[in-house]
Amino acid sequence: MRDVHVDQITKAVSEMCQSAGVTLSDDMLEALQKAHREEESPLGRHALEILLENAEMATGSALPYCQDCGFSVVFAKLGQDCHVIGGSLTEAINEGIRQGYGEGLLRASILKSPIDRENTGDNTPAVIHYEVVPGDRLELAITLKGGGSENMSRQAMLKPADGVEGVKRFVVDTVANAGPNACPPLVPGIGLGGTFDKSTYLAKKAIMRPIGQFNSDPQIAELEKEMLVLCNETGVGPQGLGGTVTCLWTPIEVYPCHVTALPVAVNIQCHANRRREVTL
Amino acid sequence: MSSQEHAKRIQVPFESEETIRNLRAGDALLLNGTLYTARDAAHKRILEAADRGEDLPIPIERQVIYYVGPTPPRDGEAIGSAGPTTAYRMDPYTPPLIEMGLGGAIGKGYREAKVKEAMKGHPFVYMAAIGGAGALLGKRIKEAQVLAYEDLGTEAIRRLVVEDFPVIVINDTEGTDFYEVAQAPWRKAGDKA
Ligand code: SF4
């Protein structure tokens, strides 16, 4: 058994929020630079130049990269031999968000209720996905998930007869429909299989994967490559201003599914792809 | 459009109806002057006030509304990050404001047909700022002052003074939609734009 104190957790979450809110991760920045080199449309390239300039200004002046500092979504992998001491793990994560958004001057965007719509004022609570895994460590991964792109996400319970072609059509159509509303270039996370809820979880999990890291299953990795080409044929382009780079990356996560079902979910991630992770 | 080197400097509020009618989908503009911020919640309240015949918190005629919810400013700065929010959420509220004489709005993303329809009768342009470029756009805002609905926090109505604030005209008074025009040559597959 290894002990992890809640204060360590709160501190780590607060630091991740503040750093993710301002500075893109290296893989994301490289993906935008690559997009800028490869984009064929002059207007699309210009939009990417502005995004790269924005990334530099944000880091240079410690300003949030985007004003929508998102919903804080946390993936917590708790080793079964790791013992959280000093309080509640969930409360420790939320306290980290409260402190991180406050100190980092990040925008609070979370409402107490979807009906009354009153702001909680500190961006809590987070959406937390727990997983218990072997080992004695606590791994925390966080994304500050923007609302504009989240709103363009979709799920479908396709018929098995729709097959892989049906999946491709659904993903491409979701990306095209998202267009400039979701701030492209995009990273559509794709969840395939499982149940209704599992597919959307997989889609969110997919956007947490570093850009450039293909699925370990070669068949799925091939599908990821093909999906990227198809999504970029929509012509939406950076910011919806037309071009060859609509998506930077199309990660897919899969899970076994029921004999009657072909669930597919697309969680749209915008260029403000703000992720951090830490192991305690 | 082209890059911002070819951008036209335009005063806001717009000087005349003529100025608005002369803007074309695809024009890159650098806006200078005053903008007012409002998102869904503030739009709803403005229209409710108008329905009750009350004084409105902001002038409407030839003015430009910026759909933005900024981050808090650092000490000594006017505003934090301040990029556009998705415009379709304001679609239900936009036609009545166009009829009241609103000159333009800045957001990102597609507008509904009924907004484009309303634009035919009254001079109004919909412009996009680069979505997600919050730090860069915040720096073009020189003054910010909360005018109304302070309880809405980030969604309160603010008066902004902007310098060379970069936007692209998306929907012009002739009915052209620049997203459609700009994407069409690059579309090899996919269904709709
Ligand atoms: S969709 Fe993403 S980049 Fe665009 S405003 Fe929202 S968080 Fe920012």
Tab-separated table of C-alpha atoms and ligand atoms in Angstrom:
chain	number	residue	atom	x	y	z
A	1	MET	CA	0.000	0.000	0.000
A	2	ARG	CA	1.224	3.473	-0.893
A	3	ASP	CA	-0.262	6.638	0.575
A	4	VAL	CA	-1.133	9.716	-1.489
A	5	HIS	CA	-2.325	12.740	0.457
A	6	VAL	CA	-5.276	14.754	-0.873
A	7	ASP	CA	-3.216	17.958	-0.663
A	8	GLN	CA	-0.822	16.549	-3.273
A	9	ILE	CA	-3.784	15.792	-5.517
A	10	THR	CA	-5.295	19.255	-5.143
A	11	LYS	CA	-1.961	20.910	-5.888
A	12	ALA	CA	-1.349	18.747	-8.960
A	13	VAL	CA	-4.838	19.403	-10.371
A	14	SER	CA	-4.543	23.157	-9.763
A	15	GLU	CA	-1.189	23.295	-11.561
A	16	MET	CA	-2.478	21.239	-14.489
A	17	CYS	CA	-5.484	23.557	-14.936
A	18	GLN	CA	-3.358	26.679	-14.916
A	19	SER	CA	-0.780	25.333	-17.286
A	20	ALA	CA	-3.241	23.663	-19.690
A	21	GLY	CA	-5.413	26.784	-19.823
A	22	VAL	CA	-2.535	28.845	-21.180
A	23	THR	CA	-0.156	26.584	-23.099
A	24	LEU	CA	-0.945	23.842	-25.602
A	25	SER	CA	0.833	20.532	-25.116
A	26	ASP	CA	3.837	19.958	-27.404
A	27	ASP	CA	2.065	17.335	-29.525
A	28	MET	CA	-0.812	19.712	-30.195
A	29	LEU	CA	1.460	22.632	-31.044
A	30	GLU	CA	3.451	20.435	-33.427
A	31	ALA	CA	0.212	19.278	-35.054
A	32	LEU	CA	-0.801	22.901	-35.687
A	33	GLN	CA	2.641	23.680	-37.130
A	34	LYS	CA	2.408	20.650	-39.401
A	35	ALA	CA	-1.077	21.734	-40.470
A	36	HIS	CA	0.322	25.147	-41.341
A	37	ARG	CA	3.026	23.564	-43.511
A	38	GLU	CA	0.563	21.267	-45.275
A	39	GLU	CA	-2.582	23.390	-45.681
A	40	GLU	CA	-3.088	24.189	-49.363
A	41	SER	CA	-5.580	27.039	-49.064
A	42	PRO	CA	-3.964	30.465	-48.494
A	43	LEU	CA	-6.878	31.561	-46.346
A	44	GLY	CA	-6.699	28.348	-44.334
A	45	ARG	CA	-2.964	28.909	-43.841
A	46	HIS	CA	-3.652	32.438	-42.693
A	47	ALA	CA	-6.122	31.173	-40.078
A	48	LEU	CA	-3.515	28.687	-38.837
A	49	GLU	CA	-0.926	31.472	-38.632
A	50	ILE	CA	-3.279	33.390	-36.357
A	51	LEU	CA	-3.753	30.302	-34.184
A	52	LEU	CA	0.006	29.815	-33.874
A	53	GLU	CA	0.430	33.488	-33.064
A	54	ASN	CA	-2.326	33.166	-30.468
A	55	ALA	CA	-0.549	30.180	-28.893
A	56	GLU	CA	2.630	32.217	-28.621
A	57	MET	CA	0.878	35.268	-27.179
A	58	ALA	CA	-1.008	33.158	-24.648
A	59	THR	CA	2.176	31.581	-23.329
A	60	GLY	CA	4.138	34.833	-23.566
A	61	SER	CA	1.660	36.864	-21.565
A	62	ALA	CA	0.203	34.054	-19.425
A	63	LEU	CA	-3.270	34.660	-20.856
A	64	PRO	CA	-5.724	31.802	-21.409
A	65	TYR	CA	-5.284	30.344	-24.918
A	66	CYS	CA	-9.058	30.501	-25.376
A	67	GLN	CA	-11.625	32.401	-23.299
A	68	ASP	CA	-13.745	29.264	-22.924
A	69	CYS	CA	-11.677	27.428	-20.336
A	70	GLY	CA	-14.015	24.508	-20.641
A	71	PHE	CA	-15.519	21.810	-18.529
A	72	SER	CA	-12.753	20.149	-16.501
A	73	VAL	CA	-12.859	16.481	-17.446
A	74	VAL	CA	-10.621	14.209	-15.380
A	75	PHE	CA	-9.612	10.614	-16.021
A	76	ALA	CA	-8.395	9.192	-12.714
A	77	LYS	CA	-6.691	5.816	-12.683
A	78	LEU	CA	-6.390	4.670	-9.123
A	79	GLY	CA	-4.014	1.800	-8.458
A	80	GLN	CA	-5.669	-0.796	-6.252
A	81	ASP	CA	-2.697	-0.603	-3.883
A	82	CYS	CA	-2.791	3.196	-3.660
A	83	HIS	CA	-4.408	4.675	-0.563
A	84	VAL	CA	-5.756	8.224	-0.663
A	85	ILE	CA	-5.406	9.816	2.776
A	86	GLY	CA	-6.518	13.071	4.374
A	87	GLY	CA	-9.959	13.346	2.782
A	88	SER	CA	-12.059	12.579	-0.273
A	89	LEU	CA	-10.415	12.029	-3.656
A	90	THR	CA	-13.314	13.633	-5.534
A	91	GLU	CA	-13.301	16.668	-3.259
A	92	ALA	CA	-9.509	16.956	-3.656
A	93	ILE	CA	-9.852	17.054	-7.445
A	94	ASN	CA	-12.633	19.633	-7.282
A	95	GLU	CA	-10.645	21.757	-4.862
A	96	GLY	CA	-7.741	21.673	-7.340
A	97	ILE	CA	-10.045	22.953	-10.049
A	98	ARG	CA	-11.425	25.666	-7.782
A	99	GLN	CA	-7.902	26.861	-6.953
A	100	GLY	CA	-6.520	26.446	-10.464
A	101	TYR	CA	-9.306	28.393	-12.173
A	102	GLY	CA	-9.222	31.094	-9.481
A	103	GLU	CA	-5.466	31.611	-9.424
A	104	GLY	CA	-5.085	31.182	-13.177
A	105	LEU	CA	-7.881	33.697	-13.901
A	106	LEU	CA	-9.568	31.076	-16.042
A	107	ARG	CA	-13.231	31.550	-16.936
A	108	ALA	CA	-15.808	29.772	-14.808
A	109	SER	CA	-18.349	28.234	-17.188
A	110	ILE	CA	-20.169	25.614	-15.135
A	111	LEU	CA	-23.793	26.088	-14.084
A	112	LYS	CA	-25.389	24.600	-10.971
A	113	SER	CA	-28.301	23.263	-12.960
A	114	PRO	CA	-29.166	22.999	-16.662
A	115	ILE	CA	-32.594	24.401	-15.769
A	116	ASP	CA	-31.831	27.334	-13.440
A	117	ARG	CA	-28.507	28.083	-15.184
A	118	GLU	CA	-26.750	29.801	-12.303
A	119	ASN	CA	-22.937	29.776	-12.462
A	120	THR	CA	-21.119	27.898	-9.676
A	121	GLY	CA	-18.443	30.580	-9.918
A	122	ASP	CA	-15.389	28.326	-9.726
A	123	ASN	CA	-15.822	25.909	-12.629
A	124	THR	CA	-16.610	22.995	-10.319
A	125	PRO	CA	-17.687	20.287	-10.323
A	126	ALA	CA	-15.453	18.390	-12.721
A	127	VAL	CA	-16.637	15.409	-14.718
A	128	ILE	CA	-14.509	12.607	-13.319
A	129	HIS	CA	-14.072	9.149	-14.833
A	130	TYR	CA	-12.592	6.688	-12.343
A	131	GLU	CA	-10.873	3.483	-13.211
A	132	VAL	CA	-9.308	1.067	-10.743
A	133	VAL	CA	-6.128	-0.472	-12.105
A	134	PRO	CA	-3.318	-2.678	-10.791
A	135	GLY	CA	-0.445	-0.887	-9.055
A	136	ASP	CA	0.053	1.657	-6.294
A	137	ARG	CA	0.014	4.961	-8.192
A	138	LEU	CA	-2.665	7.518	-8.947
A	139	GLU	CA	-2.669	8.749	-12.554
A	140	LEU	CA	-4.617	11.904	-13.323
A	141	ALA	CA	-5.259	13.159	-16.839
A	142	ILE	CA	-7.245	16.347	-17.392
A	143	THR	CA	-8.688	18.160	-20.359
A	144	LEU	CA	-10.298	21.601	-20.326
A	145	LYS	CA	-13.085	20.756	-22.740
A	146	GLY	CA	-14.571	23.660	-24.665
A	147	GLY	CA	-18.332	23.974	-25.052
A	148	GLY	CA	-18.460	25.024	-28.706
A	149	SER	CA	-16.869	21.805	-29.876
A	150	GLU	CA	-18.600	19.603	-27.277
A	151	ASN	CA	-21.959	20.869	-28.578
A	152	MET	CA	-21.217	19.557	-32.078
A	153	SER	CA	-20.554	16.013	-30.811
A	154	ARG	CA	-22.951	13.189	-31.730
A	155	GLN	CA	-23.751	9.573	-31.027
A	156	ALA	CA	-25.607	7.013	-33.157
A	157	MET	CA	-26.782	3.465	-32.612
A	158	LEU	CA	-26.116	2.249	-36.157
A	159	LYS	CA	-27.434	-1.021	-37.512
A	160	PRO	CA	-24.838	-3.790	-37.862
A	161	ALA	CA	-25.732	-3.770	-41.578
A	162	ASP	CA	-24.421	-0.180	-41.811
A	163	GLY	CA	-20.954	-1.620	-41.229
A	164	VAL	CA	-17.677	0.253	-41.306
A	165	GLU	CA	-18.950	2.306	-44.252
A	166	GLY	CA	-21.819	3.534	-42.082
A	167	VAL	CA	-19.369	4.475	-39.347
A	168	LYS	CA	-17.234	6.454	-41.801
A	169	ARG	CA	-20.257	8.295	-43.154
A	170	PHE	CA	-21.439	9.183	-39.661
A	171	VAL	CA	-18.031	10.515	-38.588
A	172	VAL	CA	-17.501	12.555	-41.761
A	173	ASP	CA	-21.012	13.956	-41.595
A	174	THR	CA	-20.536	14.939	-37.942
A	175	VAL	CA	-17.287	16.743	-38.770
A	176	ALA	CA	-18.808	18.541	-41.765
A	177	ASN	CA	-21.833	19.527	-39.719
A	178	ALA	CA	-19.617	20.864	-36.916
A	179	GLY	CA	-17.739	23.099	-39.372
A	180	PRO	CA	-16.721	26.531	-38.074
A	181	ASN	CA	-19.024	26.196	-35.048
A	182	ALA	CA	-16.468	23.916	-33.411
A	183	CYS	CA	-13.285	25.925	-34.156
A	184	PRO	CA	-11.414	23.689	-36.603
A	185	PRO	CA	-8.863	22.247	-37.109
A	186	LEU	CA	-10.477	19.518	-35.054
A	187	VAL	CA	-9.606	16.300	-33.298
A	188	PRO	CA	-12.774	14.199	-33.466
A	189	GLY	CA	-12.489	11.471	-30.839
A	190	ILE	CA	-14.261	8.365	-32.102
A	191	GLY	CA	-15.762	5.717	-29.821
A	192	LEU	CA	-16.780	2.491	-31.470
A	193	GLY	CA	-18.665	-0.351	-29.798
A	194	GLY	CA	-19.735	-0.913	-26.200
A	195	THR	CA	-23.140	0.294	-25.067
A	196	PHE	CA	-24.728	3.697	-25.715
A	197	ASP	CA	-22.904	5.269	-22.754
A	198	LYS	CA	-19.658	3.353	-23.265
A	199	SER	CA	-19.312	4.633	-26.834
A	200	THR	CA	-19.392	8.267	-25.710
A	201	TYR	CA	-16.906	7.494	-22.939
A	202	LEU	CA	-14.582	5.901	-25.505
A	203	ALA	CA	-14.892	8.963	-27.737
A	204	LYS	CA	-13.804	11.215	-24.871
A	205	LYS	CA	-11.010	8.808	-24.005
A	206	ALA	CA	-9.827	8.935	-27.612
A	207	ILE	CA	-9.253	12.708	-27.474
A	208	MET	CA	-7.009	12.190	-24.453
A	209	ARG	CA	-4.544	10.204	-26.538
A	210	PRO	CA	-1.420	12.111	-27.639
A	211	ILE	CA	-1.593	13.216	-31.265
A	212	GLY	CA	0.353	10.887	-33.515
A	213	GLN	CA	-0.080	7.828	-31.318
A	214	PHE	CA	-2.109	5.324	-33.323
A	215	ASN	CA	-4.385	2.669	-31.840
A	216	SER	CA	-2.355	-0.427	-30.935
A	217	ASP	CA	-4.677	-2.616	-33.037
A	218	PRO	CA	-3.298	-2.379	-36.624
A	219	GLN	CA	-6.775	-2.717	-38.140
A	220	ILE	CA	-8.043	0.246	-36.115
A	221	ALA	CA	-4.869	2.212	-36.857
A	222	GLU	CA	-5.578	1.756	-40.590
A	223	LEU	CA	-9.130	3.009	-40.033
A	224	GLU	CA	-7.756	6.046	-38.184
A	225	LYS	CA	-5.572	6.911	-41.189
A	226	GLU	CA	-8.433	6.518	-43.612
A	227	MET	CA	-10.781	8.538	-41.424
A	228	LEU	CA	-8.361	11.458	-41.373
A	229	VAL	CA	-8.225	11.550	-45.156
A	230	LEU	CA	-12.024	11.376	-45.423
A	231	CYS	CA	-12.599	14.103	-42.836
A	232	ASN	CA	-10.185	16.379	-44.646
A	233	GLU	CA	-12.046	15.860	-47.921
A	234	THR	CA	-14.988	17.783	-46.478
A	235	GLY	CA	-13.178	20.990	-47.425
A	236	VAL	CA	-14.278	22.711	-44.196
A	237	GLY	CA	-10.680	23.728	-43.518
A	238	PRO	CA	-9.225	25.778	-40.665
A	239	GLN	CA	-11.968	27.897	-39.085
A	240	GLY	CA	-14.405	26.712	-41.769
A	241	LEU	CA	-12.749	29.062	-44.252
A	242	GLY	CA	-12.055	26.226	-46.677
A	243	GLY	CA	-8.986	24.055	-47.067
A	244	THR	CA	-7.343	20.690	-46.785
A	245	VAL	CA	-6.840	20.510	-43.008
A	246	THR	CA	-10.183	20.158	-41.247
A	247	CYS	CA	-8.906	17.586	-38.758
A	248	LEU	CA	-5.465	17.131	-37.243
A	249	TRP	CA	-6.013	13.650	-36.005
A	250	THR	CA	-8.843	11.094	-35.794
A	251	PRO	CA	-8.213	8.786	-32.826
A	252	ILE	CA	-10.490	5.762	-32.390
A	253	GLU	CA	-11.115	3.703	-29.256
A	254	VAL	CA	-13.011	0.425	-29.509
A	255	TYR	CA	-14.767	-1.997	-27.168
A	256	PRO	CA	-16.675	-5.252	-27.690
A	257	CYS	CA	-20.322	-4.739	-28.570
A	258	HIS	CA	-23.675	-6.500	-28.517
A	259	VAL	CA	-24.685	-8.739	-31.412
A	260	THR	CA	-27.546	-6.364	-32.344
A	261	ALA	CA	-25.561	-3.144	-32.147
A	262	LEU	CA	-23.042	-0.856	-33.821
A	263	PRO	CA	-22.712	2.144	-31.491
A	264	VAL	CA	-20.558	5.044	-32.669
A	265	ALA	CA	-19.841	8.317	-30.917
A	266	VAL	CA	-17.890	11.332	-32.102
A	267	ASN	CA	-16.644	13.728	-29.455
A	268	ILE	CA	-15.502	16.842	-31.273
A	269	GLN	CA	-12.367	18.447	-29.865
A	270	CYS	CA	-11.400	21.900	-31.104
A	271	HIS	CA	-7.894	23.268	-31.635
A	272	ALA	CA	-7.949	24.399	-27.986
A	273	ASN	CA	-6.974	20.855	-27.094
A	274	ARG	CA	-5.744	21.509	-23.547
A	275	ARG	CA	-4.539	18.331	-21.870
A	276	ARG	CA	-2.201	17.540	-19.000
A	277	GLU	CA	-1.385	14.403	-17.043
A	278	VAL	CA	0.480	13.525	-13.903
A	279	THR	CA	1.300	10.372	-11.948
A	280	LEU	CA	1.361	10.619	-8.151
B	1	MET	CA	-10.388	37.433	-48.057
B	2	SER	CA	-6.970	37.629	-47.883
B	3	SER	CA	-4.591	38.191	-45.164
B	4	GLN	CA	-4.938	41.044	-42.748
B	5	GLU	CA	-2.466	43.158	-44.750
B	6	HIS	CA	-5.288	43.731	-47.212
B	7	ALA	CA	-7.778	44.331	-44.450
B	8	LYS	CA	-9.957	47.448	-44.553
B	9	ARG	CA	-10.128	49.665	-41.484
B	10	ILE	CA	-13.749	50.219	-40.544
B	11	GLN	CA	-15.258	52.367	-37.794
B	12	VAL	CA	-17.817	50.853	-35.430
B	13	PRO	CA	-20.636	51.694	-34.908
B	14	PHE	CA	-20.926	51.747	-38.693
B	15	GLU	CA	-21.026	55.268	-40.071
B	16	SER	CA	-24.069	54.718	-42.275
B	17	GLU	CA	-26.334	52.097	-43.777
B	18	GLU	CA	-24.322	52.582	-46.934
B	19	THR	CA	-21.153	51.436	-45.158
B	20	ILE	CA	-22.889	48.213	-44.149
B	21	ARG	CA	-24.269	47.595	-47.635
B	22	ASN	CA	-20.808	48.064	-49.133
B	23	LEU	CA	-19.268	45.255	-47.105
B	24	ARG	CA	-18.868	41.986	-48.992
B	25	ALA	CA	-18.712	38.397	-47.783
B	26	GLY	CA	-15.020	37.522	-47.554
B	27	ASP	CA	-13.830	41.056	-46.746
B	28	ALA	CA	-11.175	41.133	-44.054
B	29	LEU	CA	-11.838	44.066	-41.738
B	30	LEU	CA	-10.034	45.723	-38.881
B	31	LEU	CA	-12.680	47.220	-36.630
B	32	ASN	CA	-11.984	50.380	-34.662
B	33	GLY	CA	-14.336	51.966	-32.148
B	34	THR	CA	-16.998	50.575	-29.844
B	35	LEU	CA	-18.517	47.088	-29.614
B	36	TYR	CA	-21.060	45.764	-27.124
B	37	THR	CA	-20.850	42.238	-25.763
B	38	ALA	CA	-23.862	39.991	-25.339
B	39	ARG	CA	-24.463	36.238	-25.296
B	40	ASP	CA	-27.686	34.219	-25.029
B	41	ALA	CA	-28.715	35.285	-21.536
B	42	ALA	CA	-28.131	39.005	-22.230
B	43	HIS	CA	-29.922	38.820	-25.594
B	44	LYS	CA	-32.945	37.350	-23.868
B	45	ARG	CA	-33.017	40.187	-21.339
B	46	ILE	CA	-32.546	42.908	-23.965
B	47	LEU	CA	-35.517	41.609	-25.933
B	48	GLU	CA	-37.646	41.241	-22.816
B	49	ALA	CA	-36.846	44.863	-21.921
B	50	ALA	CA	-37.776	45.938	-25.455
B	51	ASP	CA	-41.071	44.062	-25.210
B	52	ARG	CA	-41.905	45.896	-22.004
B	53	GLY	CA	-41.064	49.199	-23.697
B	54	GLU	CA	-38.184	49.895	-21.284
B	55	ASP	CA	-34.976	51.757	-22.070
B	56	LEU	CA	-32.375	49.367	-23.435
B	57	PRO	CA	-28.964	49.077	-21.780
B	58	ILE	CA	-27.172	49.645	-25.101
B	59	PRO	CA	-27.817	51.569	-28.302
B	60	ILE	CA	-28.822	49.308	-31.208
B	61	GLU	CA	-28.839	51.304	-34.407
B	62	ARG	CA	-25.807	50.616	-36.646
B	63	GLN	CA	-24.061	49.105	-33.610
B	64	VAL	CA	-22.136	45.853	-33.541
B	65	ILE	CA	-22.653	43.166	-30.906
B	66	TYR	CA	-19.730	40.848	-30.122
B	67	TYR	CA	-20.718	37.381	-28.901
B	68	VAL	CA	-18.067	36.895	-26.236
B	69	GLY	CA	-17.646	35.809	-22.634
B	70	PRO	CA	-14.137	36.933	-21.659
B	71	THR	CA	-11.830	35.598	-18.957
B	72	PRO	CA	-11.172	37.909	-15.987
B	73	PRO	CA	-8.547	40.626	-16.584
B	74	ARG	CA	-5.165	40.625	-14.919
B	75	ASP	CA	-4.267	43.664	-12.815
B	76	GLY	CA	-4.005	46.754	-14.959
B	77	GLU	CA	-5.424	45.108	-18.084
B	78	ALA	CA	-8.776	45.833	-19.706
B	79	ILE	CA	-9.828	42.256	-20.287
B	80	GLY	CA	-8.480	38.708	-20.381
B	81	SER	CA	-8.881	36.294	-23.261
B	82	ALA	CA	-11.765	37.286	-25.484
B	83	GLY	CA	-12.493	35.228	-28.591
B	84	PRO	CA	-15.925	34.720	-30.186
B	85	THR	CA	-18.537	32.207	-29.070
B	86	THR	CA	-20.677	30.092	-31.419
B	87	ALA	CA	-23.228	32.332	-33.098
B	88	TYR	CA	-26.132	29.933	-33.668
B	89	ARG	CA	-27.083	30.171	-29.989
B	90	MET	CA	-28.076	33.777	-30.693
B	91	ASP	CA	-30.121	32.868	-33.804
B	92	PRO	CA	-33.492	33.000	-32.007
B	93	TYR	CA	-32.789	36.549	-30.804
B	94	THR	CA	-31.094	38.050	-33.843
B	95	PRO	CA	-33.956	38.759	-36.302
B	96	PRO	CA	-35.791	41.142	-33.898
B	97	LEU	CA	-32.530	43.005	-33.221
B	98	ILE	CA	-31.888	43.315	-36.959
B	99	GLU	CA	-35.356	44.817	-37.310
B	100	MET	CA	-34.515	47.289	-34.549
B	101	GLY	CA	-31.559	48.466	-36.634
B	102	LEU	CA	-28.599	46.463	-35.325
B	103	GLY	CA	-25.749	46.870	-37.809
B	104	GLY	CA	-23.734	43.745	-37.242
B	105	ALA	CA	-22.654	40.903	-35.022
B	106	ILE	CA	-19.374	39.084	-34.476
B	107	GLY	CA	-19.214	35.400	-33.596
B	108	LYS	CA	-18.089	32.151	-35.172
B	109	GLY	CA	-19.948	29.491	-37.103
B	110	TYR	CA	-23.005	29.105	-39.287
B	111	ARG	CA	-26.202	31.179	-38.969
B	112	GLU	CA	-29.698	29.839	-39.443
B	113	ALA	CA	-31.718	30.563	-42.556
B	114	LYS	CA	-34.122	32.834	-40.694
B	115	VAL	CA	-31.255	35.118	-39.647
B	116	LYS	CA	-30.072	35.343	-43.258
B	117	GLU	CA	-33.672	36.024	-44.262
B	118	ALA	CA	-33.971	38.882	-41.751
B	119	MET	CA	-30.769	40.419	-43.153
B	120	LYS	CA	-32.382	40.905	-46.536
B	121	GLY	CA	-34.717	43.621	-45.338
B	122	HIS	CA	-32.303	45.548	-43.124
B	123	PRO	CA	-28.635	46.356	-43.521
B	124	PHE	CA	-26.759	43.973	-41.231
B	125	VAL	CA	-23.591	41.921	-41.595
B	126	TYR	CA	-22.494	38.845	-39.703
B	127	MET	CA	-18.755	38.701	-39.151
B	128	ALA	CA	-16.496	35.971	-37.764
B	129	ALA	CA	-13.459	36.444	-35.587
B	130	ILE	CA	-10.955	33.589	-35.368
B	131	GLY	CA	-12.532	31.102	-32.953
B	132	GLY	CA	-10.294	30.154	-30.077
B	133	ALA	CA	-7.767	32.952	-30.636
B	134	GLY	CA	-8.760	34.430	-27.282
B	135	ALA	CA	-5.383	35.760	-26.187
B	136	LEU	CA	-4.692	37.509	-29.496
B	137	LEU	CA	-8.168	39.032	-29.749
B	138	GLY	CA	-8.182	40.116	-26.099
B	139	LYS	CA	-5.102	42.219	-26.801
B	140	ARG	CA	-7.020	44.224	-29.433
B	141	ILE	CA	-9.521	45.319	-26.781
B	142	LYS	CA	-8.295	48.470	-25.119
B	143	GLU	CA	-11.144	49.254	-22.726
B	144	ALA	CA	-13.906	47.178	-21.209
B	145	GLN	CA	-16.654	48.358	-18.929
B	146	VAL	CA	-19.629	46.407	-17.583
B	147	LEU	CA	-22.826	48.248	-18.575
B	148	ALA	CA	-25.624	45.946	-17.493
B	149	TYR	CA	-26.655	42.557	-16.116
B	150	GLU	CA	-23.584	42.306	-13.908
B	151	ASP	CA	-25.130	39.260	-12.208
B	152	LEU	CA	-24.508	37.323	-15.430
B	153	GLY	CA	-20.752	37.430	-14.730
B	154	THR	CA	-18.820	36.670	-17.898
B	155	GLU	CA	-22.101	37.031	-19.809
B	156	ALA	CA	-22.795	40.599	-18.609
B	157	ILE	CA	-23.119	43.327	-21.222
B	158	ARG	CA	-19.829	45.164	-21.687
B	159	ARG	CA	-18.840	48.167	-23.723
B	160	LEU	CA	-15.541	47.488	-25.464
B	161	VAL	CA	-13.199	49.876	-27.189
B	162	VAL	CA	-11.284	48.016	-29.878
B	163	GLU	CA	-8.307	48.812	-32.057
B	164	ASP	CA	-7.736	46.962	-35.317
B	165	PHE	CA	-9.957	44.095	-34.215
B	166	PRO	CA	-9.688	41.482	-37.024
B	167	VAL	CA	-12.853	39.939	-38.480
B	168	ILE	CA	-14.032	38.433	-41.757
B	169	VAL	CA	-17.446	39.239	-43.235
B	170	ILE	CA	-19.380	35.955	-43.496
B	171	ASN	CA	-22.929	37.011	-44.421
B	172	ASP	CA	-23.390	40.233	-46.366
B	173	THR	CA	-26.478	42.215	-47.326
B	174	GLU	CA	-26.535	40.573	-50.765
B	175	GLY	CA	-27.178	37.158	-49.253
B	176	THR	CA	-23.746	35.642	-49.841
B	177	ASP	CA	-22.493	33.173	-47.241
B	178	PHE	CA	-18.696	33.182	-47.204
B	179	TYR	CA	-18.425	29.796	-45.478
B	180	GLU	CA	-20.197	28.231	-48.481
B	181	VAL	CA	-18.134	30.137	-50.999
B	182	ALA	CA	-14.829	29.427	-49.262
B	183	GLN	CA	-15.353	25.716	-48.635
B	184	ALA	CA	-16.844	24.703	-51.987
B	185	PRO	CA	-13.574	24.544	-53.975
B	186	TRP	CA	-11.965	22.266	-51.390
B	187	ARG	CA	-14.833	19.840	-50.884
B	188	LYS	CA	-14.095	16.401	-52.316
B	189	ALA	CA	-16.527	14.441	-50.168
B	190	GLY	CA	-18.831	14.927	-47.244
B	191	ASP	CA	-22.426	15.937	-47.386
B	192	LYS	CA	-23.189	19.417	-46.299
B	193	ALA	CA	-21.210	22.466	-45.491
C	1	SF4	S1	-14.759	25.510	-29.476
C	1	SF4	FE1	-12.752	25.368	-28.485
C	1	SF4	S2	-11.462	26.939	-29.445
C	1	SF4	FE2	-13.594	27.363	-29.945
C	1	SF4	S3	-14.238	28.842	-28.406
C	1	SF4	FE3	-14.821	26.813	-27.657
C	1	SF4	S4	-13.062	26.126	-26.437
C	1	SF4	FE4	-12.378	27.848	-27.637
